Short mmCIF file of C-alpha atoms and ligand atoms in Angstrom, two decimals:
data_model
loop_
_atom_site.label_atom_id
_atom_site.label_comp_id
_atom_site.label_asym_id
_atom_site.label_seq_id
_atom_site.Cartn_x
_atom_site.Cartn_y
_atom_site.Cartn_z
CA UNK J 1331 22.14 19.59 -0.02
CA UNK J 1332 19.11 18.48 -0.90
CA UNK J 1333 16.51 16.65 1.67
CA UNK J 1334 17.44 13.08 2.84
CA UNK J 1335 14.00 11.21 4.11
CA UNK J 1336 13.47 8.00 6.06
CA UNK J 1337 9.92 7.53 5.19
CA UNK J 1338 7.87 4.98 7.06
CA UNK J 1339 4.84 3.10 4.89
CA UNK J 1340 2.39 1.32 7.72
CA UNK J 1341 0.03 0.32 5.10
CA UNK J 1342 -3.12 -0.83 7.02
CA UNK J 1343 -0.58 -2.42 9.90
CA UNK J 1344 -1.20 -1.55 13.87
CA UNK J 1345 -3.86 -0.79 16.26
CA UNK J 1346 -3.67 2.89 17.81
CA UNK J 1347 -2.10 1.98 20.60
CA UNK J 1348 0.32 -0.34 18.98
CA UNK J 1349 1.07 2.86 16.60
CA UNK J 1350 1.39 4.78 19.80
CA UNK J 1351 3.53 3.01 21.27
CA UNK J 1352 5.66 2.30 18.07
CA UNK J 1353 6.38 6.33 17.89
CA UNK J 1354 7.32 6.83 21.68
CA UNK J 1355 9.92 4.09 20.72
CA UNK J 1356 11.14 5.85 18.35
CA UNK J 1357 11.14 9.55 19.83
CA UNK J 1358 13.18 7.29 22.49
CA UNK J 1359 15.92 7.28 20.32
CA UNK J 1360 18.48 10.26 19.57
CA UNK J 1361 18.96 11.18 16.12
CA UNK J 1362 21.33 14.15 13.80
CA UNK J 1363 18.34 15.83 11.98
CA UNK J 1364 17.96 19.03 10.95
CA UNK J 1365 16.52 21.10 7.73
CA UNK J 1366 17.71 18.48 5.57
CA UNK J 1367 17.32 15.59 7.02
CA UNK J 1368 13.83 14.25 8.22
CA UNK J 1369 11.82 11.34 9.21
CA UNK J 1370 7.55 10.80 7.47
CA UNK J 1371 5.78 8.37 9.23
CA UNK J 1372 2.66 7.03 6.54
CA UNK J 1373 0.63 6.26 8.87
CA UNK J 1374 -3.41 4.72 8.39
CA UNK J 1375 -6.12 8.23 7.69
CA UNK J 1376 -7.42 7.62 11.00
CA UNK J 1377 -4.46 7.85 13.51
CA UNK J 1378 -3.08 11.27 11.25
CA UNK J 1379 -3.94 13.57 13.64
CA UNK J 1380 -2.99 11.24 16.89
CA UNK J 1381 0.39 10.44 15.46
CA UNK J 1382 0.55 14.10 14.48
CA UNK J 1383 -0.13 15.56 17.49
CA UNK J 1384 2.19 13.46 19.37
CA UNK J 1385 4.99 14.67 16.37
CA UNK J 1386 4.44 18.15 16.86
CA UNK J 1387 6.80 18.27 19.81
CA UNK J 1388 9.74 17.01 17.40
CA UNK J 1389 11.02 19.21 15.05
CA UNK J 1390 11.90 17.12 12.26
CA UNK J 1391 9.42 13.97 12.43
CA UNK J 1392 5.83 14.12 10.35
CA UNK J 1393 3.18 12.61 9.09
CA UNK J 1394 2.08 11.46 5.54
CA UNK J 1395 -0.93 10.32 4.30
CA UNK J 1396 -0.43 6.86 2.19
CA UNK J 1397 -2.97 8.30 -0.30
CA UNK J 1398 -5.89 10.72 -1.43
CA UNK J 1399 -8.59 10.88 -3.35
CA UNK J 1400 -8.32 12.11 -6.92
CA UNK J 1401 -11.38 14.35 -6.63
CA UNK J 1402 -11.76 17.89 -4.66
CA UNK J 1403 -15.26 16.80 -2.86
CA UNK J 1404 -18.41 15.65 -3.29
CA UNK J 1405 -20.56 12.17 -3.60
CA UNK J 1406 -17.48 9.82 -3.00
CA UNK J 1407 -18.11 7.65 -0.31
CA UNK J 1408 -14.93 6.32 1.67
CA UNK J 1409 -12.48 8.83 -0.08
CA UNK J 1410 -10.55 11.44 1.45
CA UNK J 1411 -9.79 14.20 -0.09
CA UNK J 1412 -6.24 16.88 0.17
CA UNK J 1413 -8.35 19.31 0.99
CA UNK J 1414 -9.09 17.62 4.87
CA UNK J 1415 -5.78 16.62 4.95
CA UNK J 1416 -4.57 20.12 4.67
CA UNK J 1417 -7.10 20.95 7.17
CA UNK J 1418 -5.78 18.25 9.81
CA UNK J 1419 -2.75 19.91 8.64
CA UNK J 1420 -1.08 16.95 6.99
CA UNK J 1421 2.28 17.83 5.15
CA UNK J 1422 3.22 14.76 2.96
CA UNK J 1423 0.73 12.67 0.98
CA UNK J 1424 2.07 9.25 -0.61
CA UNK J 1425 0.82 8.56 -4.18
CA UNK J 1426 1.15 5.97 -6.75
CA UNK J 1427 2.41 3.19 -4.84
CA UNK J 1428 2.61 -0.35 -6.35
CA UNK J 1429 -0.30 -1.67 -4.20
CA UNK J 1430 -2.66 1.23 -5.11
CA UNK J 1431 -1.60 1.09 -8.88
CA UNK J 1432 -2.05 -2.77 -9.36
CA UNK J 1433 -5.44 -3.31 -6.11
CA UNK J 1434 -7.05 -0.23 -6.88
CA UNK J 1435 -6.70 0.29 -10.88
CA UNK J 1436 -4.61 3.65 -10.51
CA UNK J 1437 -3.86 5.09 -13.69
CA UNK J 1438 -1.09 7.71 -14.39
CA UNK J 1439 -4.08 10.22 -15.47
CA UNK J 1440 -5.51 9.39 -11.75
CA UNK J 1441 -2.01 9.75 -10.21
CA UNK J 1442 -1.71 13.06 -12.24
CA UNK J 1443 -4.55 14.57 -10.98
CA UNK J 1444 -4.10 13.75 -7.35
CA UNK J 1445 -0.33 15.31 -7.62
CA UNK J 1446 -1.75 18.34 -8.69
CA UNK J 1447 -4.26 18.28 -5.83
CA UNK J 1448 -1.64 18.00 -3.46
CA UNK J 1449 0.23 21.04 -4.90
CA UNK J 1450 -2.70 23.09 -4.60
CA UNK J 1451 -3.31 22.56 -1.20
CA UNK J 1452 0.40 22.74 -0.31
CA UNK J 1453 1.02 19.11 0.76
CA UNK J 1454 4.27 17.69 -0.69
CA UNK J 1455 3.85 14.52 -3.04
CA UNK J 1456 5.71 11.45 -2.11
CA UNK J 1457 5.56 9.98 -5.77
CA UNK J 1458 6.38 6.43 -6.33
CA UNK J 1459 7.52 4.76 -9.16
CA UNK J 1460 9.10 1.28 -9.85
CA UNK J 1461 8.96 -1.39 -12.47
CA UNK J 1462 7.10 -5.02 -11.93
CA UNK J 1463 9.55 -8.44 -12.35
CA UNK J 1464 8.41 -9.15 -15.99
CA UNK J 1465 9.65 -5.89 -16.82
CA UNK J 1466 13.22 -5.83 -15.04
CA UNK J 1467 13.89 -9.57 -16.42
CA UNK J 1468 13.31 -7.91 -19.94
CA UNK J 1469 15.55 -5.00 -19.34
CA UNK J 1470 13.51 -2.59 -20.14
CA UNK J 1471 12.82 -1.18 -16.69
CA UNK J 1472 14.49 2.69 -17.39
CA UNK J 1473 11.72 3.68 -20.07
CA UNK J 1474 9.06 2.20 -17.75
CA UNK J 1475 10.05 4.12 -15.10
CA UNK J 1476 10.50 7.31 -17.66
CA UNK J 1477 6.80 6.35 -19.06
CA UNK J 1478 5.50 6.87 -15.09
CA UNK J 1479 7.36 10.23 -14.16
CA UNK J 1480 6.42 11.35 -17.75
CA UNK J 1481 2.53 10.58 -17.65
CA UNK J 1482 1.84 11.80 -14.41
CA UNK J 1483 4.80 14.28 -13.70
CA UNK J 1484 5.97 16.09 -16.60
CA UNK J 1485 2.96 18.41 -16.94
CA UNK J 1486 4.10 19.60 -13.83
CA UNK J 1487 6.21 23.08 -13.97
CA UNK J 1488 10.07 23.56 -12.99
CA UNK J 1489 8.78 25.27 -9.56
CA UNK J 1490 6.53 22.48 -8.34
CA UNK J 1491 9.22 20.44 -9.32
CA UNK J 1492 11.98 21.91 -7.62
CA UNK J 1493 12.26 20.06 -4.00
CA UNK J 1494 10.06 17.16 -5.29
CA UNK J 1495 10.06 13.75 -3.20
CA UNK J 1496 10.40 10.40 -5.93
CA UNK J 1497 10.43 7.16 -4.25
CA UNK J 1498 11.78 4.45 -6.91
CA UNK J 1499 10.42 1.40 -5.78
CA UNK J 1500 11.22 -1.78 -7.56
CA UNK J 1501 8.08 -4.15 -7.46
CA UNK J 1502 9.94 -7.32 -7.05
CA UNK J 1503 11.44 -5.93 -3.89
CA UNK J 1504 8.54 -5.00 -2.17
CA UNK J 1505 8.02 -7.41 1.10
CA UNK J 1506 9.85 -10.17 -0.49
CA UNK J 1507 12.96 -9.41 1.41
CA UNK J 1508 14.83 -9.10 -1.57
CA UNK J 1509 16.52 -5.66 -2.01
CA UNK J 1510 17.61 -4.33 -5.04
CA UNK J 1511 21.40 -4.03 -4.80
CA UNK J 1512 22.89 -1.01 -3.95
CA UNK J 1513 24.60 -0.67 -7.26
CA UNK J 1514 20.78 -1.36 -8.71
CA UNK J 1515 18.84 1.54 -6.97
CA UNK J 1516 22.15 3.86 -8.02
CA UNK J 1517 21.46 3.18 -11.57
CA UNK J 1518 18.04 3.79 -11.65
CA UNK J 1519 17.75 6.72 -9.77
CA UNK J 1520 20.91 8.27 -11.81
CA UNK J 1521 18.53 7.33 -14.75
CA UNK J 1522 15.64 9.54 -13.19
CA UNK J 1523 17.82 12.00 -12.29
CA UNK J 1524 18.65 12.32 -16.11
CA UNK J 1525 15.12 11.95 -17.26
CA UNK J 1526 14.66 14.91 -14.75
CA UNK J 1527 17.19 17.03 -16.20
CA UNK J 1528 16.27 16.63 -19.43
CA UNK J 1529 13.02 18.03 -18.40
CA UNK J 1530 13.75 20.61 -15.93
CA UNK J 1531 17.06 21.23 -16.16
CA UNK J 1532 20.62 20.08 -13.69
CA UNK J 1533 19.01 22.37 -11.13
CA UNK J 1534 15.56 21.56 -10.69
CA UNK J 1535 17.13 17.91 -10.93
CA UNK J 1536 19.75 18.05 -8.52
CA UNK J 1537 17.12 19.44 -5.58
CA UNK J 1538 14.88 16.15 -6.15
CA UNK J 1539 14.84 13.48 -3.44
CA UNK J 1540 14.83 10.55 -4.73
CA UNK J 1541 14.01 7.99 -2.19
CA UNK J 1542 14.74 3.66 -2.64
CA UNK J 1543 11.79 1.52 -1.96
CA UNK J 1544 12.01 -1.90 -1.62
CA UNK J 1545 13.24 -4.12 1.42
CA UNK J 1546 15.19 -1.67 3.59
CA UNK J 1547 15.88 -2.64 6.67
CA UNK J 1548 18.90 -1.70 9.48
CA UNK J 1549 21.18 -4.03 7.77
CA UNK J 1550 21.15 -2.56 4.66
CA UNK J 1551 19.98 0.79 4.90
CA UNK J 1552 23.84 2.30 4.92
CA UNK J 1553 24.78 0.63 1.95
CA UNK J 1554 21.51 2.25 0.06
CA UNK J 1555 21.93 5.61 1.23
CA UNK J 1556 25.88 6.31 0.55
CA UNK J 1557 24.87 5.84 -2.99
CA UNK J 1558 25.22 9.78 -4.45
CA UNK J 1559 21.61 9.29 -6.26
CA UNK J 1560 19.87 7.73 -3.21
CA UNK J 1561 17.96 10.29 -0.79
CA UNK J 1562 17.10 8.22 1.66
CA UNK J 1563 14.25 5.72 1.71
CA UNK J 1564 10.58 4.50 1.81
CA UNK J 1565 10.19 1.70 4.22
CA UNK J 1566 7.80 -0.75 4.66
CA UNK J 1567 8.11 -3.84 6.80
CA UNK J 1568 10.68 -2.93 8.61
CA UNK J 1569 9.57 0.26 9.58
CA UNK J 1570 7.08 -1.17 12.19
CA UNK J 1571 9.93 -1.92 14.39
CA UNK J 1572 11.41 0.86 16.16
CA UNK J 1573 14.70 -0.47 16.44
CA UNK J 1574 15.07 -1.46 12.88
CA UNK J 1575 13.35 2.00 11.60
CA UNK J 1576 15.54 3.76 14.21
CA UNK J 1577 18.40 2.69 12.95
CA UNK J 1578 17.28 3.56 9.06
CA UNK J 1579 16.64 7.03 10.16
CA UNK J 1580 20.31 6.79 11.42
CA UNK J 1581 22.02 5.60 8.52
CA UNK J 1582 20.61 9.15 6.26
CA UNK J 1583 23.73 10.57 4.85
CA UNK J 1584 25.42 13.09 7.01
CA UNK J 1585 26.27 16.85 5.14
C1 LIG W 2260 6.68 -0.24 0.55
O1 LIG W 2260 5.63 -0.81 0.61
O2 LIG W 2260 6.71 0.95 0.23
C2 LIG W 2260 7.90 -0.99 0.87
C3 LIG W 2260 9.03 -0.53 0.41
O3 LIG W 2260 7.75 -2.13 1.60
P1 LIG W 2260 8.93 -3.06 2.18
O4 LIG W 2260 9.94 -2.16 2.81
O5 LIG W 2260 8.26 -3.96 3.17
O6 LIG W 2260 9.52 -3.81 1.02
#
């Protein structure tokens, strides 16, 4: 089976000790996880190695970063590169999300390189992809999606590949409270599956998370995740509630 992921997103939400105390809500809370099925918190640079620390006594909760720089080191002021995450010991790193595409001007050759910065420091990508409004009112939101994975994925061999984290995440469902359908995030990530495939091949394919973005919350959560394509899910608003996110992590599909 491969991994199913709730994956928390703070953005640049919470104080430390309003993070704090959001994580010893959740460790409050019994959950079925194992191997297979885990929990990322992305959680602001400076409270990694707080929230980490405190996740060390769990075996199946982390941390992500919500980004990284797209150069090794140097004369970069503000940036943080994969190389201290790895040395704060940071496993996940998210990249390419919506906000950092469209706020900060992130191209797919910038999400390209930082992908294969976090392979060679050994931090697993959390890719995202999605398609704007304009785009899914034309219909044409399957080769958008293909253009992404292709331009800053596809250089990428069948190894790194194999275990990859995608997180599909549908612009126009981002913090508007209005979730793509379950039927929706089904096609589309059937449809990267298949791009996938005809890349990599049915096996590489078939060990690739591929995570829903987009307005998840406890109520809906279920529905999402008993699709066969959907892995789980990347979570936003409502995972800065621990009873809401709680609940998320509960409704990951069961081997
Ligand atoms: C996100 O930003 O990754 C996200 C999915 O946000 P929300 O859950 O709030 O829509």
């Amino acid at each position: 089976m491969r991994k199913q992921i709730a994956a928390a997103n703070w953005k640049m939400n919470l104080t430390l000790p309003q993070a704090e105390q959001l994580v010893k809500e959740l460790l409050a809370t019994s959950y079925q996880l194992d191997e297979n099925r885990r929990v990322v918190l992305g959680v602001p640079f400076p409270y990694l190695t707080a929230i980490g620390s405190r996740l060390d006594q769990t075996k199946y909760f982390d941390v992500a970063a919500q980004n990284c720089a797209d150069k090794k080191s140097g004369a970069f002021t503000g940036e943080t590169s994969v190389e201290m995450l790895k040395s704060i010991q940071v496993p996940y790193v998210i990249i390419g999300h919506s906000e950092r595409r469209e706020y900060f001007n992130e191209t797919h050759a910038m999400l390209a390189t930082k992908v294969d910065l976090a392979l060679e420091y050994g931090l697993q990508p959390i890719f995202c992809c999605g398609e704007p409004l304009a785009i899914r009112e034309a219909g044409t939101q399957n080769s958008f999606v293909e253009t992404q994975l292709k331009e800053s994925l596809f250089h990428l061999s069948a190894e790194q590949v194999q275990g990859f984290i995608i997180a599909y995440e549908p612009i126009w469902a981002i913090g508007t409270g209005k979730t793509a359908s379950s039927n929706q995030a089904q096609e589309m990530h059937a449809h990267i599956r298949k791009v996938i495939t005809g890349q990599y091949g049915k096996e590489v394919s078939d060990s690739v998370s591929i995570l829903y973005g987009g307005s998840v919350k406890a109520s809906n959560a279920s529905e999402l995740f008993e699709k066969p394509d959907v892995d789980g899910g990347l979570v936003g608003g409502a995972s800065l509630v621990a009873t809401e996110f709680s609940a998320i992590i509960n409704a990951l599909k069961k081997p």
